[in-house]
């Protein structure tokens, strides 16, 4: 399986600021996903980041709030913009192996907004 | 879209007993069903999966069963150990358009194994 790393692992941010989370994969992958996991909750898909095209956002998530970049097949960023305390959550990057559909997760970024 | 229901939300068992977690899904076209284990503060880890052309799959103490007709699948853990304590998530993979598939997760089951 691909090795996925994320930076930062955690951050504490002030209301109204923005944070960019980086996701690095050790092999080329077609599709990368960004999930949010609120405290004690399940995983919710924010968007699918495809290299060479616009990200596809799920219902309830918009590009202005969560802009995504995918400059190449091994890297993606998710920005949480104009943060509020409700954005406090764990943000997880994920990739899927197209051969067998197995999906793996990065270690997550724990975000706290004050 | 796909909807995945997971039960129970919490489960406590004595060490050595078996644990069973059940999930149902709504989209009959879903064809891939993974299970993830998430320990506190860690990432979700894929522990076992099953595809729609198989009814049962086993890996040591863990097994998963799938009933396509009833649209439900279950995780079975035998001879539970304290290190099995974690939150377990089921998921179903369904087609989301433009050649893409996405996972829909259940709400999770917190399993506690009591020594």
JSON list of C-alpha atoms in Angstrom, two decimals, chain A residues 16-114:
[
{"chain": "A", "resi": 16, "resn": "UNK", "atom": "CA", "xyz": [-10.88, 34.04, 10.62]},
{"chain": "A", "resi": 17, "resn": "UNK", "atom": "CA", "xyz": [-7.50, 32.69, 9.52]},
{"chain": "A", "resi": 18, "resn": "UNK", "atom": "CA", "xyz": [-6.76, 29.95, 6.97]},
{"chain": "A", "resi": 19, "resn": "UNK", "atom": "CA", "xyz": [-4.69, 26.78, 7.17]},
{"chain": "A", "resi": 20, "resn": "UNK", "atom": "CA", "xyz": [-3.27, 24.73, 4.34]},
{"chain": "A", "resi": 21, "resn": "UNK", "atom": "CA", "xyz": [-2.80, 21.01, 4.90]},
{"chain": "A", "resi": 22, "resn": "UNK", "atom": "CA", "xyz": [-0.36, 19.08, 2.74]},
{"chain": "A", "resi": 23, "resn": "UNK", "atom": "CA", "xyz": [-0.64, 15.45, 1.70]},
{"chain": "A", "resi": 24, "resn": "UNK", "atom": "CA", "xyz": [2.28, 13.56, 0.19]},
{"chain": "A", "resi": 25, "resn": "UNK", "atom": "CA", "xyz": [2.13, 10.02, -1.24]},
{"chain": "A", "resi": 26, "resn": "UNK", "atom": "CA", "xyz": [5.18, 7.89, -1.96]},
{"chain": "A", "resi": 27, "resn": "UNK", "atom": "CA", "xyz": [3.81, 6.67, -5.30]},
{"chain": "A", "resi": 28, "resn": "UNK", "atom": "CA", "xyz": [1.74, 8.11, -8.12]},
{"chain": "A", "resi": 29, "resn": "UNK", "atom": "CA", "xyz": [-2.00, 7.84, -7.53]},
{"chain": "A", "resi": 30, "resn": "UNK", "atom": "CA", "xyz": [-4.85, 8.88, -9.75]},
{"chain": "A", "resi": 31, "resn": "UNK", "atom": "CA", "xyz": [-7.34, 9.83, -7.10]},
{"chain": "A", "resi": 32, "resn": "UNK", "atom": "CA", "xyz": [-6.84, 11.50, -3.76]},
{"chain": "A", "resi": 33, "resn": "UNK", "atom": "CA", "xyz": [-9.60, 12.22, -1.29]},
{"chain": "A", "resi": 34, "resn": "UNK", "atom": "CA", "xyz": [-10.02, 14.63, 1.58]},
{"chain": "A", "resi": 35, "resn": "UNK", "atom": "CA", "xyz": [-12.17, 13.64, 4.57]},
{"chain": "A", "resi": 36, "resn": "UNK", "atom": "CA", "xyz": [-13.26, 15.37, 7.73]},
{"chain": "A", "resi": 37, "resn": "UNK", "atom": "CA", "xyz": [-13.74, 13.54, 11.01]},
{"chain": "A", "resi": 38, "resn": "UNK", "atom": "CA", "xyz": [-15.39, 15.62, 13.70]},
{"chain": "A", "resi": 39, "resn": "UNK", "atom": "CA", "xyz": [-14.77, 14.58, 17.33]},
{"chain": "A", "resi": 40, "resn": "UNK", "atom": "CA", "xyz": [-16.32, 11.20, 18.04]},
{"chain": "A", "resi": 41, "resn": "UNK", "atom": "CA", "xyz": [-17.86, 11.02, 14.58]},
{"chain": "A", "resi": 42, "resn": "UNK", "atom": "CA", "xyz": [-17.47, 9.07, 11.37]},
{"chain": "A", "resi": 43, "resn": "UNK", "atom": "CA", "xyz": [-15.59, 10.08, 8.24]},
{"chain": "A", "resi": 44, "resn": "UNK", "atom": "CA", "xyz": [-17.23, 12.52, 5.83]},
{"chain": "A", "resi": 45, "resn": "UNK", "atom": "CA", "xyz": [-15.91, 13.01, 2.32]},
{"chain": "A", "resi": 46, "resn": "UNK", "atom": "CA", "xyz": [-15.16, 16.66, 1.55]},
{"chain": "A", "resi": 47, "resn": "UNK", "atom": "CA", "xyz": [-13.94, 16.32, -2.01]},
{"chain": "A", "resi": 48, "resn": "UNK", "atom": "CA", "xyz": [-12.11, 14.20, -4.55]},
{"chain": "A", "resi": 49, "resn": "UNK", "atom": "CA", "xyz": [-8.92, 15.74, -5.89]},
{"chain": "A", "resi": 50, "resn": "UNK", "atom": "CA", "xyz": [-8.08, 14.67, -9.43]},
{"chain": "A", "resi": 51, "resn": "UNK", "atom": "CA", "xyz": [-4.83, 15.62, -11.06]},
{"chain": "A", "resi": 52, "resn": "UNK", "atom": "CA", "xyz": [-5.37, 17.85, -14.06]},
{"chain": "A", "resi": 53, "resn": "UNK", "atom": "CA", "xyz": [-8.97, 18.76, -13.29]},
{"chain": "A", "resi": 54, "resn": "UNK", "atom": "CA", "xyz": [-11.05, 20.61, -10.74]},
{"chain": "A", "resi": 55, "resn": "UNK", "atom": "CA", "xyz": [-11.78, 18.89, -7.46]},
{"chain": "A", "resi": 56, "resn": "UNK", "atom": "CA", "xyz": [-15.24, 17.41, -7.05]},
{"chain": "A", "resi": 57, "resn": "UNK", "atom": "CA", "xyz": [-16.97, 18.57, -3.87]},
{"chain": "A", "resi": 58, "resn": "UNK", "atom": "CA", "xyz": [-19.60, 16.74, -1.90]},
{"chain": "A", "resi": 59, "resn": "UNK", "atom": "CA", "xyz": [-22.88, 18.25, -0.81]},
{"chain": "A", "resi": 60, "resn": "UNK", "atom": "CA", "xyz": [-22.31, 20.75, 1.97]},
{"chain": "A", "resi": 61, "resn": "UNK", "atom": "CA", "xyz": [-18.74, 21.58, 0.99]},
{"chain": "A", "resi": 62, "resn": "UNK", "atom": "CA", "xyz": [-17.74, 24.42, -1.35]},
{"chain": "A", "resi": 63, "resn": "UNK", "atom": "CA", "xyz": [-14.55, 25.42, -3.09]},
{"chain": "A", "resi": 64, "resn": "UNK", "atom": "CA", "xyz": [-14.41, 28.87, -1.50]},
{"chain": "A", "resi": 65, "resn": "UNK", "atom": "CA", "xyz": [-14.28, 27.33, 1.97]},
{"chain": "A", "resi": 66, "resn": "UNK", "atom": "CA", "xyz": [-12.10, 24.30, 1.12]},
{"chain": "A", "resi": 67, "resn": "UNK", "atom": "CA", "xyz": [-9.94, 25.07, -1.91]},
{"chain": "A", "resi": 68, "resn": "UNK", "atom": "CA", "xyz": [-7.91, 22.07, -3.08]},
{"chain": "A", "resi": 69, "resn": "UNK", "atom": "CA", "xyz": [-4.82, 21.85, -5.22]},
{"chain": "A", "resi": 70, "resn": "UNK", "atom": "CA", "xyz": [-3.48, 18.76, -7.00]},
{"chain": "A", "resi": 71, "resn": "UNK", "atom": "CA", "xyz": [-0.34, 19.82, -8.88]},
{"chain": "A", "resi": 72, "resn": "UNK", "atom": "CA", "xyz": [0.89, 16.27, -9.56]},
{"chain": "A", "resi": 73, "resn": "UNK", "atom": "CA", "xyz": [0.14, 12.60, -8.95]},
{"chain": "A", "resi": 74, "resn": "UNK", "atom": "CA", "xyz": [1.83, 12.45, -5.54]},
{"chain": "A", "resi": 75, "resn": "UNK", "atom": "CA", "xyz": [0.75, 15.64, -3.79]},
{"chain": "A", "resi": 76, "resn": "UNK", "atom": "CA", "xyz": [-2.35, 17.57, -2.80]},
{"chain": "A", "resi": 77, "resn": "UNK", "atom": "CA", "xyz": [-3.29, 20.40, -0.47]},
{"chain": "A", "resi": 78, "resn": "UNK", "atom": "CA", "xyz": [-6.51, 21.27, 1.31]},
{"chain": "A", "resi": 79, "resn": "UNK", "atom": "CA", "xyz": [-7.03, 24.79, 2.64]},
{"chain": "A", "resi": 80, "resn": "UNK", "atom": "CA", "xyz": [-9.55, 25.48, 5.37]},
{"chain": "A", "resi": 81, "resn": "UNK", "atom": "CA", "xyz": [-10.46, 29.13, 4.82]},
{"chain": "A", "resi": 82, "resn": "UNK", "atom": "CA", "xyz": [-11.86, 31.79, 7.14]},
{"chain": "A", "resi": 83, "resn": "UNK", "atom": "CA", "xyz": [-11.94, 29.30, 9.99]},
{"chain": "A", "resi": 84, "resn": "UNK", "atom": "CA", "xyz": [-14.48, 29.21, 12.78]},
{"chain": "A", "resi": 85, "resn": "UNK", "atom": "CA", "xyz": [-14.60, 26.94, 15.86]},
{"chain": "A", "resi": 86, "resn": "UNK", "atom": "CA", "xyz": [-17.00, 24.65, 13.95]},
{"chain": "A", "resi": 87, "resn": "UNK", "atom": "CA", "xyz": [-14.09, 23.76, 11.65]},
{"chain": "A", "resi": 88, "resn": "UNK", "atom": "CA", "xyz": [-12.27, 22.11, 14.56]},
{"chain": "A", "resi": 89, "resn": "UNK", "atom": "CA", "xyz": [-11.85, 18.56, 13.35]},
{"chain": "A", "resi": 90, "resn": "UNK", "atom": "CA", "xyz": [-9.42, 15.97, 12.04]},
{"chain": "A", "resi": 91, "resn": "UNK", "atom": "CA", "xyz": [-8.75, 16.29, 8.32]},
{"chain": "A", "resi": 92, "resn": "UNK", "atom": "CA", "xyz": [-7.59, 13.12, 6.56]},
{"chain": "A", "resi": 93, "resn": "UNK", "atom": "CA", "xyz": [-6.06, 12.59, 3.16]},
{"chain": "A", "resi": 94, "resn": "UNK", "atom": "CA", "xyz": [-6.77, 9.28, 1.45]},
{"chain": "A", "resi": 95, "resn": "UNK", "atom": "CA", "xyz": [-5.79, 7.42, -1.70]},
{"chain": "A", "resi": 96, "resn": "UNK", "atom": "CA", "xyz": [-7.21, 4.43, -3.49]},
{"chain": "A", "resi": 97, "resn": "UNK", "atom": "CA", "xyz": [-5.38, 1.61, -5.22]},
{"chain": "A", "resi": 98, "resn": "UNK", "atom": "CA", "xyz": [-7.12, 1.34, -8.62]},
{"chain": "A", "resi": 99, "resn": "UNK", "atom": "CA", "xyz": [-6.17, -2.33, -8.96]},
{"chain": "A", "resi": 100, "resn": "UNK", "atom": "CA", "xyz": [-8.21, -3.57, -6.03]},
{"chain": "A", "resi": 101, "resn": "UNK", "atom": "CA", "xyz": [-10.08, -0.50, -4.73]},
{"chain": "A", "resi": 102, "resn": "UNK", "atom": "CA", "xyz": [-8.34, -0.65, -1.37]},
{"chain": "A", "resi": 103, "resn": "UNK", "atom": "CA", "xyz": [-8.35, 2.80, 0.20]},
{"chain": "A", "resi": 104, "resn": "UNK", "atom": "CA", "xyz": [-5.78, 4.05, 2.70]},
{"chain": "A", "resi": 105, "resn": "UNK", "atom": "CA", "xyz": [-5.59, 7.07, 4.95]},
{"chain": "A", "resi": 106, "resn": "UNK", "atom": "CA", "xyz": [-2.94, 9.51, 5.99]},
{"chain": "A", "resi": 107, "resn": "UNK", "atom": "CA", "xyz": [-2.26, 10.13, 9.69]},
{"chain": "A", "resi": 108, "resn": "UNK", "atom": "CA", "xyz": [-4.60, 13.13, 9.77]},
{"chain": "A", "resi": 109, "resn": "UNK", "atom": "CA", "xyz": [-4.29, 16.78, 10.77]},
{"chain": "A", "resi": 110, "resn": "UNK", "atom": "CA", "xyz": [-5.93, 17.71, 14.06]},
{"chain": "A", "resi": 111, "resn": "UNK", "atom": "CA", "xyz": [-7.19, 21.27, 13.77]},
{"chain": "A", "resi": 112, "resn": "UNK", "atom": "CA", "xyz": [-8.41, 23.35, 16.68]},
{"chain": "A", "resi": 113, "resn": "UNK", "atom": "CA", "xyz": [-9.92, 26.77, 15.98]},
{"chain": "A", "resi": 114, "resn": "UNK", "atom": "CA", "xyz": [-10.18, 29.21, 18.87]}
]
